[in-house]
Coordinates of N, CA and C in Angstrom, one line a residue:
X1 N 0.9 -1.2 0.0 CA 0.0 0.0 0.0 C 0.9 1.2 0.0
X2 N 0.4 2.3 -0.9 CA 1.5 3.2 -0.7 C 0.9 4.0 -0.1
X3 N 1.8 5.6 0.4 CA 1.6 6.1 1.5 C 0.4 7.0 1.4
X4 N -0.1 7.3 0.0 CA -1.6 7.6 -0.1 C -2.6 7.1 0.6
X5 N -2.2 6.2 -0.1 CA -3.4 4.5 0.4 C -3.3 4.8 2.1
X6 N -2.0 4.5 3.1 CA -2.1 4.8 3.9 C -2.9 5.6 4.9
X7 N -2.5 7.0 4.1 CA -3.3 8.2 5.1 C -5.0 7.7 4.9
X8 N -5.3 7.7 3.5 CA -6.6 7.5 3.6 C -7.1 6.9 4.3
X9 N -6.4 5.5 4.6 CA -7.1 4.4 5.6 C -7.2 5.0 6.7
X10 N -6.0 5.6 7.5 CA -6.0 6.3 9.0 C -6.9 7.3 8.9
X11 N -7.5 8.0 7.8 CA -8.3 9.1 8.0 C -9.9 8.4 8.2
X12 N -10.1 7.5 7.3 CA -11.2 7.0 7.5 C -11.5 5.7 8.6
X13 N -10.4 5.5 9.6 CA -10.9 4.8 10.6 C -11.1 5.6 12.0
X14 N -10.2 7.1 11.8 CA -10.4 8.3 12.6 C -12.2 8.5 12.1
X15 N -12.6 8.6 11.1 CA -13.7 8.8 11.1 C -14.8 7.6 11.6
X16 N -14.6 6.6 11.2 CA -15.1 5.2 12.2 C -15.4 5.6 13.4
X17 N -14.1 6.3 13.8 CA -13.7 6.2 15.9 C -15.1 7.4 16.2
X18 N -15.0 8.1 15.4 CA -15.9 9.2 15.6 C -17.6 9.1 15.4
X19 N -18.0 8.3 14.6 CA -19.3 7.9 14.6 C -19.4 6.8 15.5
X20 N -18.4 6.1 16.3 CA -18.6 5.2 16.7 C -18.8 5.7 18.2
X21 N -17.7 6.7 18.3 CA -17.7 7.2 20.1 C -18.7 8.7 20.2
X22 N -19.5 9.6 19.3 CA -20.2 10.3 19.4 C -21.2 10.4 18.4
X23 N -21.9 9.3 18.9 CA -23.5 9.2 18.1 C -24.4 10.0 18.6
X24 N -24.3 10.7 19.6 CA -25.5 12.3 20.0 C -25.2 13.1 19.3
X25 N -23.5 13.1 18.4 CA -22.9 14.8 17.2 C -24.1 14.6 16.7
X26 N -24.7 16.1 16.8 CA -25.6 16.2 15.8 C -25.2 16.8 14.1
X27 N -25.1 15.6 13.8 CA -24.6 15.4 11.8 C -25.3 15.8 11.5
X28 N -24.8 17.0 10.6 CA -25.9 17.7 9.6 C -25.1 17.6 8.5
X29 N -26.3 17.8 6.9 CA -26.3 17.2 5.8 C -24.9 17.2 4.8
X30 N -24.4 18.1 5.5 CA -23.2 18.9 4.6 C -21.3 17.9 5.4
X31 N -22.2 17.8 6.4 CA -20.9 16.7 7.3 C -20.8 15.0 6.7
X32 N -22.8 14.6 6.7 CA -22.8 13.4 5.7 C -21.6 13.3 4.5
X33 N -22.7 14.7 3.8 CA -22.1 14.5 2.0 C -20.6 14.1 2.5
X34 N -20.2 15.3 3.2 CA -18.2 15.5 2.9 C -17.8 13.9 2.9
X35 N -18.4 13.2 4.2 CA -18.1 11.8 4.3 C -18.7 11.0 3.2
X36 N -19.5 11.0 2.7 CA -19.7 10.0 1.6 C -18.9 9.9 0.6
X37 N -18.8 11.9 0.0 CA -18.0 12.3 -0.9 C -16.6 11.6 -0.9
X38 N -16.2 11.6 0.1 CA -14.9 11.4 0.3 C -14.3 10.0 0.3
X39 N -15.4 9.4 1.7 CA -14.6 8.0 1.6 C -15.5 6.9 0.7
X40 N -17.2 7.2 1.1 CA -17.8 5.8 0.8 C -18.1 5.7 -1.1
X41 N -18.7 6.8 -1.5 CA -18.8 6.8 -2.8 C -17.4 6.9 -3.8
X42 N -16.4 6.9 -3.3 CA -14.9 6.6 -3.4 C -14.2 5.3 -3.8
X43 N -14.9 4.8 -2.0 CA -14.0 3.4 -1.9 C -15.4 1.9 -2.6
X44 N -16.4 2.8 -2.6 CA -17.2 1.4 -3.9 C -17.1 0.4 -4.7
X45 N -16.1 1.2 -5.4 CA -16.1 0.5 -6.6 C -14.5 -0.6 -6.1
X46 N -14.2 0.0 -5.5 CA -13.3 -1.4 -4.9 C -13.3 -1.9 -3.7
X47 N -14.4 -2.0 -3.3 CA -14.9 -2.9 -1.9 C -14.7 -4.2 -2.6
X48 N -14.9 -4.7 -3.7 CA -14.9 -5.8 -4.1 C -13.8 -6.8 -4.3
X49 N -12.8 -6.0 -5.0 CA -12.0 -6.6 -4.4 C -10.5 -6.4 -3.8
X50 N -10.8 -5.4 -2.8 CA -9.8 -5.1 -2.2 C -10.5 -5.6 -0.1
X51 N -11.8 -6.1 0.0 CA -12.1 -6.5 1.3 C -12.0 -7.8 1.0
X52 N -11.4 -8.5 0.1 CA -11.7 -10.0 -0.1 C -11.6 -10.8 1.4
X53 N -10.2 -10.2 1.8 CA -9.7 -11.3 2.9 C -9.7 -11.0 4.0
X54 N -10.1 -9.7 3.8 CA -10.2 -8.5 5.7 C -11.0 -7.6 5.2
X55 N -11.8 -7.2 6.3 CA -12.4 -5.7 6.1 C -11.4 -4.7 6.2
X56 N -12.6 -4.0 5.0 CA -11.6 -2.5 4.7 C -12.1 -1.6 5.7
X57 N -11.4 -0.8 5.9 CA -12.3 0.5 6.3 C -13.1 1.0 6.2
X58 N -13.4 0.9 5.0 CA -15.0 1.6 4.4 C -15.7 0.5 5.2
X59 N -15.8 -1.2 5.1 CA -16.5 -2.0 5.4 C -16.7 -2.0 6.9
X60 N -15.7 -1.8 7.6 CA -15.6 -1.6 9.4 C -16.4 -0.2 9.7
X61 N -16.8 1.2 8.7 CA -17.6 2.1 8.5 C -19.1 1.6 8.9
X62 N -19.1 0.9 7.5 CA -20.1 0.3 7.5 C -20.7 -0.6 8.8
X63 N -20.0 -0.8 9.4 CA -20.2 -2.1 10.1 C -20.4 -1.0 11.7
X64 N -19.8 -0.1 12.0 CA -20.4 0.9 12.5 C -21.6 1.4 12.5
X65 N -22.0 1.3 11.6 CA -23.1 2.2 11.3 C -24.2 0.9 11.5
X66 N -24.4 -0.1 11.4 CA -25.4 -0.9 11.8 C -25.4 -1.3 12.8
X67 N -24.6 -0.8 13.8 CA -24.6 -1.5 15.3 C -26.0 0.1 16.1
X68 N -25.8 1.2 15.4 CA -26.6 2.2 15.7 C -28.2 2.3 15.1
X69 N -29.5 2.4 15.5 CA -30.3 2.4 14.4 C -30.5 4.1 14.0
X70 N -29.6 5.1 15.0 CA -29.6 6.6 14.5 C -29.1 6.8 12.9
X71 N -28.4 5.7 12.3 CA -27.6 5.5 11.6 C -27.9 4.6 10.3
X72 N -28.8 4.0 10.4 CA -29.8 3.3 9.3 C -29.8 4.2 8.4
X73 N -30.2 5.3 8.4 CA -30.6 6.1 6.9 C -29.3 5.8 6.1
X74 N -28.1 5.7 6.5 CA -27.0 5.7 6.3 C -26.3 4.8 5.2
X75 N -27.1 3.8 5.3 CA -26.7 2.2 5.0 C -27.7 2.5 3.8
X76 N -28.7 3.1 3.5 CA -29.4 3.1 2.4 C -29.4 4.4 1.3
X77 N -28.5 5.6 1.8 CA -28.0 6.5 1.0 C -28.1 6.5 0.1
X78 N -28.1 7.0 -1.3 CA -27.6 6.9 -2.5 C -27.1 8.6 -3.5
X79 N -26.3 8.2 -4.1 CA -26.0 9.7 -4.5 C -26.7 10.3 -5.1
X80 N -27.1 11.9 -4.6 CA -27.7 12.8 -5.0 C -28.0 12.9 -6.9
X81 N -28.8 13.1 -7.3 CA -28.0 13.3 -8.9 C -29.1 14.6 -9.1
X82 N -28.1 15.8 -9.2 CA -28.2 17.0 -9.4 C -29.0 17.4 -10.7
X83 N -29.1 18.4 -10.6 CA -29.6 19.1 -12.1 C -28.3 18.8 -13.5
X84 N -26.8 19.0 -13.0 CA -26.2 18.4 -14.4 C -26.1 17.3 -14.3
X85 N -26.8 16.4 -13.3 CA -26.0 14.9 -13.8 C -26.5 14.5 -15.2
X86 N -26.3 13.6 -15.9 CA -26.3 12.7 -17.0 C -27.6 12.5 -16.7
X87 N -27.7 11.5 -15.8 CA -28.8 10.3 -15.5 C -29.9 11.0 -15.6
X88 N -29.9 12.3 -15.0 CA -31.5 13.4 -14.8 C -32.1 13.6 -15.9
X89 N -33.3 13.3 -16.2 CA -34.0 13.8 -17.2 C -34.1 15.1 -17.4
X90 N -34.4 15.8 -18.3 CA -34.5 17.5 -18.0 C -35.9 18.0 -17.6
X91 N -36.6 16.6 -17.8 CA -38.0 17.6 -17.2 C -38.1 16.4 -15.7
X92 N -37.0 16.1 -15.1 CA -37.5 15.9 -13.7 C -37.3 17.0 -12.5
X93 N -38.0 16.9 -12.3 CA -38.0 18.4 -11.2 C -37.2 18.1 -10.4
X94 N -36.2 18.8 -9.5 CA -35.3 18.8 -8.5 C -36.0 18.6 -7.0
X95 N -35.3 17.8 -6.2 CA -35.5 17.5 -4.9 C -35.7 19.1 -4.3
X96 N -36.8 19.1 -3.4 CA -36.9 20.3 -2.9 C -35.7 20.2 -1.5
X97 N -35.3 21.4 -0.9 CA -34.3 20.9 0.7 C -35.0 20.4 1.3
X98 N -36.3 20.1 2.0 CA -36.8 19.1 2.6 C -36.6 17.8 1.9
X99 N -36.2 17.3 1.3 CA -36.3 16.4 0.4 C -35.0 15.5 0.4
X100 N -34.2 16.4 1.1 CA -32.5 15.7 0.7 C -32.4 15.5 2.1
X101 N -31.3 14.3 2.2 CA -31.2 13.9 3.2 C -30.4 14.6 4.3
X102 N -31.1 14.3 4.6 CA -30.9 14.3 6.6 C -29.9 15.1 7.2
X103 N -30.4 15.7 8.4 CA -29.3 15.9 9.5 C -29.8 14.2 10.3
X104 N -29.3 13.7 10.6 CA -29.6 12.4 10.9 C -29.9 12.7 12.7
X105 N -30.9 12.1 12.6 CA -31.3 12.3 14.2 C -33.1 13.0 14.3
X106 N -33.2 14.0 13.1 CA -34.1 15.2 12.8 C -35.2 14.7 11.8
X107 N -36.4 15.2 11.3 CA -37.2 14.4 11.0 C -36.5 14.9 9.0
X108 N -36.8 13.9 8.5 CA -36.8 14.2 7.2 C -37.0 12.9 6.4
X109 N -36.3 12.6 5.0 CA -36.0 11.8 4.1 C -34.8 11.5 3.7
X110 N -34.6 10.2 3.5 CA -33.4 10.0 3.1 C -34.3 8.4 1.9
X111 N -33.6 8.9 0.7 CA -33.6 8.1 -0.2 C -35.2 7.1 -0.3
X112 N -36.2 8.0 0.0 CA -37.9 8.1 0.5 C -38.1 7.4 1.4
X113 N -37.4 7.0 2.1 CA -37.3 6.8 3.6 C -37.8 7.7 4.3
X114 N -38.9 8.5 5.2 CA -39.3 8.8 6.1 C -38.8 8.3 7.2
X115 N -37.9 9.4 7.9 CA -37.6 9.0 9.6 C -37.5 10.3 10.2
X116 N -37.6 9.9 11.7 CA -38.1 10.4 12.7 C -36.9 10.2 13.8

């Protein structure tokens, strides 16, 4: 692993330690994104095979997050797709801010999930 690979790992099990030891932070939607942005919609496409023989970090993330039910919305996320994405039609109308997900804990939606 080079020393990229490295930091990223220690940054994202510092971030583990932190959902794991203060589940009352109240996460709001802009703290989610940075974390998804960063590690989980990132490390995706090689969860497959780079966790073959040990969990990765992303996966020990994960594995965090189900031990909490504050944290469920979490596990079912999926990425936003904006007014330029590709995938958007041009006549679908945009998510209103109630609409997008979560400060997690607060009432909203996450991926038409209704929670409370």
């Amino acid at each position: 692993m080079n020393i990229l690979g490295k930091v990223r790992t220690s940054a994202i099990l510092a971030v583990n330690e932190f959902f794991e030891r203060y589940s009352e932070f109240p996460y709001e939607e802009d703290i989610v994104d940075a974390v998804f942005d960063t590690f989980v919609w990132t490390g995706l496409d090689k969860l497959n095979t780079e966790g073959v023989y040990s969990p990765t970090a992303l996966t020990k993330l994960f594995i965090v997050w189900s031990k909490e039910p504050k944290y469920f919305p979490l596990l079912v996320k999926y990425p936003d797709q904006g007014p330029d994405s590709p995938s958007r039609g041009s006549d679908s109308p945009s998510r209103s801010s109630s609409e997008r997900a979560f400060p997690i804990g607060g009432h909203g939606h996450c991926n038409g999930l209704v929670y409370r």
